[in-house]
Amino acid sequence: MGLKRICGWIIRKKSIGRIIIIEVSSDSVRPSVLVLKEEREPELFKLGMEIDVGTALCFEGEEAPEQRSARGVEYIARKIEVYAKPIEPLPVDTMGKVPALLDTRIKYRWLLVRNPVEKAIFIIRNSLLNAAREYFSKNGFIEVQTPKIVAAGAEGGATLFKIQYFENDAYLSQSPQLFKQMLMAGFTRVYEITPYFRAEKYNTTRHLNESWGIDVEQGFINSVEDVLQTLENLITYIIEYVLKNNKEELEILGVTIKKPSTPFKRLKFQEAVDILRSEGLEVSETEDLSDYAEKKLGEIMAEKGYELYFIVGFPWASTGFYYMRDEDGVYTRKFDLDYSGLEIASGGQREHRYEKLLNALKEKGLNPENFSFYLEAFKYGMPPHGGFGLGVERLLMKMLNLENVREAILFVRDRTRLVP
Ligand code: ATP
Ligand code: MG
């Protein structure tokens, strides 16, 4: 057994007679446990007496032949280097024994990532994004970046943060929608991992004002079915990746994720309305489902054994201008993907025919002049295409059974939080 060097922070210290047990939180989810015996390593034992929870250190040691701790791997230390001691007692419990209120967790997230539970969430978030990138690169998608400072939004002005851009007004991007579609003029498959900035004022457990999305657009599709398949394959790939690579993290969180089976259930919007009405809910045929209806549908679908399901064929009256309409003009090729009663993605087939797109803009009461940069991309051979935006925090929240979307992002931007 070789010597290992591990760096991190003390999250727990216990003295039992002439033994000191120190737990060091490092980059893996379980702490490293240092056992210092006065008899065996008197110098290090003395040092151990002087350092406390919060200290940043590195140690060199080897795995103890006998492993007694359930919390992490035990080491016998050969050397300890202290880098920084706390100048005040810690404001939160980094050991993870005393659960903190959500507000405190958000305020001290940067410190609490020392504790195994909090660390586990963000290690899995990293896996989720790794898995997505791996999936895309295996399937011929290229990663692109589009501007986050924009002149117009994808859906109109209501949810945009306005900024001053030299002598002009500009906005923070709420979605890469228009840009990823424009790229369909020259690439056949793109994706972007991007922030969404949305000036939505409400305070819910599923909305952030700065959230992250996995955005996809693919060209030369036969129908919206191609896009549905990309999304269900991506989700399945991510969940299988996490199940394979994050066993310890899931164990610490006490979470079991059900492996999904493809194809996911495809429920027509109108069918969803009928089901909900038969349960006594008042549901509009022309508007997006309410939060309550979405949840209720989740319960009904769960009883039928569906955790992940698509709602397909949203009515034109409820969608953005860029979705392709069915021949009847009433329904569109827009879909949502719901995970246990929460929308985690929206997407669909887009309108790629110039004239129809122009009419759609007008019909939605938007001024085509504001979209001329976008419309131009449809003049020179725009193939049929479609894509989706998948919320990173919402997917993570549902996979890990978190109650609030704020638990799934390191630094929260919401109605009342702008620092840290
Ligand atoms: P909702 O109706 O739930 O507010 P949306 O339909 O406005 O969501 P989309 O524009 O479809 O959202 O964005 C694509 C995905 O991005 C959503 O399905 C969701 O997973 C995620 N998302 C969008 N807005 C937010 C937000 N404010 N906070 C967290 N995630 C978001
Ligand atoms: Mg949506």
XYZ file of C-alpha atoms and ligand atoms in Angstrom:
452
model
C 0.000 0.000 0.000
C 1.450 3.315 -1.107
C 1.607 6.698 0.505
C -1.215 9.050 -0.460
C -1.372 12.819 -0.207
C -4.806 14.213 0.559
C -5.750 17.870 0.996
C -8.909 19.242 2.528
C -10.628 20.623 5.622
C -11.301 19.184 9.062
C -15.041 18.659 9.458
C -14.948 16.665 12.667
C -12.528 16.034 15.517
C -12.945 13.578 18.326
C -10.542 12.695 21.138
C -10.831 9.394 22.910
C -8.147 9.206 25.547
C -4.860 9.023 23.685
C -6.395 8.757 20.259
C -7.540 11.639 18.074
C -9.867 11.006 15.151
C -9.955 13.700 12.493
C -12.257 13.686 9.493
C -10.968 15.539 6.461
C -13.338 16.561 3.684
C -11.610 16.456 0.343
C -12.819 16.005 -3.231
C -14.493 12.652 -2.804
C -17.833 12.469 -1.113
C -16.725 10.505 1.941
C -14.276 12.139 4.311
C -10.814 10.711 4.917
C -10.446 9.642 8.512
C -7.098 10.288 10.198
C -6.410 8.271 13.315
C -3.625 9.735 15.440
C -2.293 7.707 18.346
C -0.063 9.295 20.969
C 1.857 6.095 21.322
C 2.415 5.536 17.602
C 2.980 9.092 16.275
C 3.552 11.403 19.266
C 4.541 14.450 17.173
C 1.484 14.309 14.928
C -0.705 13.604 17.947
C 0.567 16.836 19.498
C -0.229 18.721 16.323
C -3.652 17.065 16.273
C -4.358 18.526 19.714
C -3.786 22.031 18.332
C -5.903 21.945 15.212
C -9.660 22.049 15.069
C -12.697 21.889 12.813
C -12.285 24.280 9.888
C -8.526 23.865 9.462
C -7.210 23.505 5.909
C -4.468 20.885 5.709
C -2.747 18.250 3.623
C -1.567 14.945 4.965
C 0.489 12.071 3.724
C -0.557 8.679 4.913
C -1.418 5.130 4.092
C -4.677 3.281 4.444
C -5.001 1.658 7.844
C -4.918 -2.152 7.698
C -8.020 -2.261 9.859
C -10.898 -0.035 8.709
C -13.279 0.771 11.545
C -15.054 3.924 10.395
C -18.337 3.786 8.536
C -17.911 7.432 7.482
C -14.815 7.096 5.286
C -11.437 5.469 4.625
C -9.109 5.469 7.645
C -5.501 6.578 7.274
C -2.383 6.370 9.349
C -0.612 9.696 8.898
C 3.094 10.149 8.214
C 3.031 13.892 7.774
C 0.547 16.734 8.286
C 0.927 20.218 6.790
C -1.374 22.895 8.162
C -2.233 25.625 5.669
C -4.872 27.752 7.395
C -6.728 27.771 10.690
C -10.199 29.303 11.072
C -10.103 32.710 12.716
C -13.645 32.304 14.055
C -15.844 29.335 14.936
C -17.704 28.100 11.855
C -21.219 29.532 11.392
C -22.578 26.164 10.207
C -22.056 22.496 10.901
C -19.866 21.149 8.094
C -19.990 17.606 9.471
C -23.563 17.323 8.275
C -25.087 16.055 11.506
C -27.235 19.112 12.241
C -29.517 19.865 9.281
C -29.526 23.550 8.380
C -32.475 25.566 7.125
C -32.576 26.105 3.376
C -31.844 29.796 3.798
C -28.658 29.000 5.745
C -27.667 26.314 3.290
C -27.905 28.803 0.443
C -26.015 31.507 2.308
C -23.165 29.188 3.295
C -23.192 26.787 0.354
C -19.495 27.462 -0.359
C -18.655 26.283 3.159
C -21.239 23.525 3.387
C -19.884 21.782 0.307
C -17.425 20.385 2.838
C -20.246 18.260 4.213
C -20.877 14.938 2.492
C -24.571 15.522 1.727
C -24.080 18.913 0.108
C -20.961 17.702 -1.691
C -22.828 14.680 -3.045
C -25.429 16.874 -4.764
C -22.799 18.858 -6.640
C -20.655 15.857 -7.524
C -23.783 14.402 -9.143
C -24.504 17.692 -10.888
C -21.009 17.447 -12.371
C -21.729 13.875 -13.500
C -24.976 14.961 -15.096
C -23.139 17.491 -17.255
C -20.267 15.094 -18.017
C -22.783 12.488 -19.102
C -24.588 14.973 -21.332
C -21.354 16.048 -23.026
C -20.355 12.413 -23.493
C -23.743 11.603 -25.015
C -23.540 14.538 -27.417
C -20.025 13.830 -28.544
C -20.895 10.155 -29.177
C -23.913 11.222 -31.217
C -22.394 13.811 -33.503
C -23.494 17.017 -31.762
C -21.079 19.903 -31.550
C -20.978 22.249 -28.579
C -21.657 25.881 -29.421
C -21.870 29.139 -27.498
C -24.343 31.870 -28.364
C -24.551 35.425 -26.977
C -25.968 36.104 -23.550
C -26.349 39.813 -24.284
C -29.143 40.125 -26.814
C -31.357 42.695 -28.471
C -34.604 40.695 -28.340
C -35.987 37.744 -26.430
C -37.409 34.511 -27.781
C -40.859 35.116 -26.324
C -41.338 38.846 -25.993
C -40.200 41.262 -23.320
C -42.005 40.278 -20.140
C -39.386 38.047 -18.571
C -36.225 39.799 -19.730
C -33.643 41.563 -17.583
C -32.837 44.867 -19.240
C -29.259 46.123 -19.300
C -27.495 49.167 -20.656
C -25.343 48.303 -23.657
C -23.406 51.483 -24.434
C -26.014 53.802 -25.979
C -28.595 51.038 -26.497
C -30.924 48.949 -24.390
C -30.114 45.259 -24.380
C -31.241 42.193 -22.441
C -29.764 39.154 -20.764
C -30.636 36.074 -22.786
C -33.550 34.024 -21.465
C -32.914 31.231 -23.998
C -30.539 30.468 -26.890
C -33.588 29.481 -28.945
C -33.249 31.900 -31.857
C -29.491 31.507 -32.186
C -29.380 27.738 -32.081
C -32.067 27.691 -34.759
C -30.047 30.081 -36.932
C -27.126 27.669 -36.680
C -29.291 25.057 -38.405
C -28.318 26.982 -41.545
C -24.847 25.443 -41.310
C -24.644 22.661 -38.720
C -26.892 19.630 -38.469
C -26.600 18.994 -34.700
C -25.656 21.476 -32.004
C -25.930 21.747 -28.249
C -25.197 24.425 -25.713
C -24.921 24.332 -21.942
C -26.060 27.787 -21.020
C -27.477 30.059 -18.360
C -31.065 31.279 -18.720
C -31.774 34.698 -17.247
C -35.442 35.223 -16.491
C -36.957 38.200 -14.714
C -39.849 36.135 -13.367
C -40.960 37.735 -10.141
C -42.659 34.775 -8.524
C -41.237 32.798 -5.676
C -41.776 29.069 -6.302
C -39.858 25.893 -5.500
C -39.078 25.377 -9.203
C -38.003 28.788 -10.528
C -34.647 30.540 -10.397
C -33.835 33.852 -12.032
C -30.529 32.459 -13.235
C -30.751 28.785 -14.118
C -28.856 26.463 -16.480
C -30.125 24.639 -19.506
C -28.950 21.941 -21.831
C -30.116 23.190 -25.210
C -30.218 21.085 -28.346
C -31.117 21.704 -31.975
C -30.967 19.138 -34.766
C -31.604 19.528 -38.479
C -32.836 17.359 -41.337
C -35.342 15.658 -39.051
C -38.205 13.587 -40.379
C -40.595 14.634 -37.651
C -40.738 15.729 -34.027
C -40.289 12.055 -33.152
C -36.552 12.399 -33.917
C -36.283 15.108 -31.254
C -38.280 13.115 -28.697
C -35.881 10.237 -29.198
C -32.821 12.409 -28.702
C -34.230 13.729 -25.440
C -35.297 10.369 -24.032
C -31.948 8.850 -24.991
C -30.095 11.736 -23.372
C -32.057 11.442 -20.119
C -31.559 7.683 -20.045
C -27.833 8.115 -20.688
C -27.519 10.652 -17.858
C -29.401 8.513 -15.341
C -27.449 5.364 -16.236
C -24.183 7.301 -15.974
C -25.068 8.591 -12.509
C -26.221 5.141 -11.365
C -22.896 3.721 -12.504
C -20.543 6.473 -11.320
C -22.192 7.895 -8.227
C -23.159 4.932 -6.063
C -21.531 6.431 -2.950
C -23.093 9.852 -3.473
C -26.553 8.316 -3.927
C -26.026 6.230 -0.811
C -25.109 9.294 1.235
C -28.196 11.090 -0.048
C -30.321 8.003 0.600
C -31.656 8.175 -2.941
C -32.558 5.409 -5.348
C -33.109 6.512 -8.919
C -35.327 4.337 -11.052
C -33.693 3.440 -14.333
C -36.059 4.677 -17.046
C -37.069 2.526 -19.978
C -37.479 3.926 -23.474
C -39.629 4.886 -25.227
C -41.094 7.254 -22.645
C -44.867 7.498 -22.617
C -46.198 10.065 -25.118
C -49.394 11.647 -23.878
C -51.283 14.030 -26.168
C -52.006 17.415 -24.624
C -55.713 16.862 -25.256
C -55.527 13.453 -23.535
C -53.905 15.114 -20.521
C -56.746 17.635 -20.437
C -59.335 14.843 -20.599
C -57.654 12.850 -17.834
C -57.450 15.902 -15.576
C -61.060 16.866 -16.274
C -62.219 13.359 -15.424
C -60.544 13.935 -12.032
C -62.679 17.016 -11.561
C -60.069 19.678 -12.399
C -60.938 22.717 -14.456
C -58.442 22.767 -17.292
C -58.251 25.066 -20.301
C -57.813 23.543 -23.759
C -55.803 26.476 -25.022
C -53.460 27.312 -22.152
C -50.381 25.646 -20.711
C -51.137 23.358 -17.740
C -51.115 25.073 -14.374
C -48.631 24.101 -11.706
C -51.407 22.296 -9.853
C -52.612 20.418 -12.951
C -49.012 19.425 -13.763
C -48.575 17.965 -10.268
C -51.916 16.185 -10.345
C -51.069 14.672 -13.725
C -47.779 13.499 -12.193
C -49.699 11.587 -9.518
C -52.030 10.006 -12.051
C -49.133 9.004 -14.299
C -47.190 7.612 -11.318
C -50.102 5.303 -10.539
C -49.827 4.010 -14.086
C -46.099 3.449 -13.602
C -44.813 6.464 -15.552
C -42.259 8.722 -13.886
C -41.037 10.341 -17.093
C -43.552 11.169 -19.795
C -43.915 13.506 -22.731
C -46.911 15.751 -23.225
C -47.079 16.251 -26.995
C -49.145 18.419 -29.300
C -49.626 21.657 -27.370
C -52.246 24.034 -28.780
C -50.894 26.907 -30.889
C -52.619 29.402 -28.609
C -50.284 28.393 -25.752
C -46.910 28.245 -27.531
C -44.100 30.430 -28.849
C -44.343 31.625 -32.453
C -41.571 29.380 -33.733
C -43.265 25.985 -33.265
C -44.526 24.160 -36.348
C -48.309 23.903 -36.501
C -50.284 20.858 -37.511
C -52.378 21.036 -40.683
C -55.447 21.864 -38.572
C -53.740 25.001 -37.281
C -54.968 24.295 -33.741
C -52.226 22.065 -32.406
C -48.441 22.231 -32.771
C -45.392 20.006 -32.650
C -44.465 21.394 -29.244
C -43.878 19.003 -26.362
C -42.913 19.048 -22.706
C -41.070 16.373 -20.792
C -42.366 15.966 -17.251
C -40.598 14.101 -14.441
C -42.887 13.151 -11.530
C -45.238 16.053 -12.053
C -42.681 18.736 -12.955
C -41.818 20.084 -16.386
C -38.091 19.521 -16.916
C -37.865 20.263 -20.660
C -39.742 21.889 -23.518
C -39.109 21.430 -27.196
C -40.539 20.563 -30.537
C -40.286 20.792 -34.272
C -39.844 24.373 -35.495
C -41.383 26.185 -38.433
C -38.601 26.311 -41.028
C -40.604 27.739 -43.959
C -39.978 31.460 -44.307
C -43.480 32.599 -45.252
C -45.178 30.566 -42.571
C -42.737 31.775 -39.935
C -43.363 35.394 -40.919
C -47.109 34.881 -40.595
C -46.693 33.145 -37.259
C -44.775 36.123 -35.866
C -47.489 38.494 -36.991
C -50.234 36.261 -35.653
C -48.554 36.289 -32.245
C -48.565 40.078 -32.335
C -44.774 40.380 -32.637
C -43.044 42.863 -34.894
C -41.108 40.991 -37.633
C -38.655 43.908 -37.844
C -37.352 43.014 -34.381
C -36.636 39.517 -35.645
C -35.126 40.348 -39.033
C -31.702 38.997 -38.005
C -33.395 35.681 -37.202
C -35.723 35.579 -40.210
C -32.831 36.072 -42.586
C -31.451 32.688 -41.599
C -34.557 31.083 -43.077
C -33.987 32.442 -46.565
C -31.073 30.349 -47.770
C -31.933 26.697 -47.390
C -33.166 26.084 -43.849
C -33.856 22.372 -43.342
C -36.647 21.000 -41.128
C -35.328 21.055 -37.576
C -36.251 20.787 -33.940
C -34.779 20.750 -30.468
C -35.356 21.330 -26.799
C -34.224 23.102 -23.653
C -33.700 20.892 -20.614
C -33.390 22.466 -17.165
C -30.261 21.251 -15.336
C -31.507 22.149 -11.860
C -34.960 20.701 -12.461
C -33.558 17.411 -13.746
C -31.149 17.172 -10.802
C -33.920 18.094 -8.381
C -36.171 15.307 -9.636
C -33.407 12.700 -9.912
C -32.373 13.342 -6.301
C -35.865 13.931 -4.988
C -34.957 17.417 -3.730
C -37.816 19.593 -2.568
C -36.574 22.893 -3.893
C -34.749 23.817 -7.084
C -32.504 26.046 -4.949
C -30.883 22.904 -3.542
C -29.579 22.036 -7.010
C -27.474 25.142 -7.742
C -24.422 26.409 -5.852
C -25.186 30.125 -5.800
C -28.856 31.033 -5.943
C -30.241 33.956 -7.899
C -33.881 34.498 -7.008
C -36.203 37.362 -6.136
C -34.410 38.070 -2.862
C -30.904 36.747 -3.456
C -28.154 38.598 -5.296
C -25.313 37.759 -2.880
C -23.230 35.702 -2.403
P -42.267 26.969 -16.494
O -43.512 26.978 -17.312
O -42.174 25.802 -15.556
O -41.980 28.284 -15.834
P -41.001 27.380 -19.026
O -41.928 26.622 -19.899
O -41.129 28.850 -18.943
O -41.057 26.756 -17.531
P -38.929 26.828 -20.904
O -38.876 28.144 -21.564
O -39.688 25.750 -21.562
O -39.499 27.040 -19.421
O -37.431 26.399 -20.573
C -36.933 25.074 -20.780
C -36.620 24.398 -19.455
O -35.713 25.187 -18.691
C -37.817 24.227 -18.549
O -38.530 23.062 -18.889
C -37.160 24.122 -17.198
O -36.646 22.824 -16.978
C -35.985 25.071 -17.318
N -36.330 26.388 -16.783
C -36.934 27.392 -17.435
N -37.113 28.463 -16.659
C -36.602 28.129 -15.455
C -36.479 28.827 -14.215
N -36.924 30.066 -14.073
N -35.877 28.177 -13.193
C -35.414 26.926 -13.327
N -35.501 26.220 -14.470
C -36.090 26.813 -15.524
Mg -41.606 25.079 -21.081
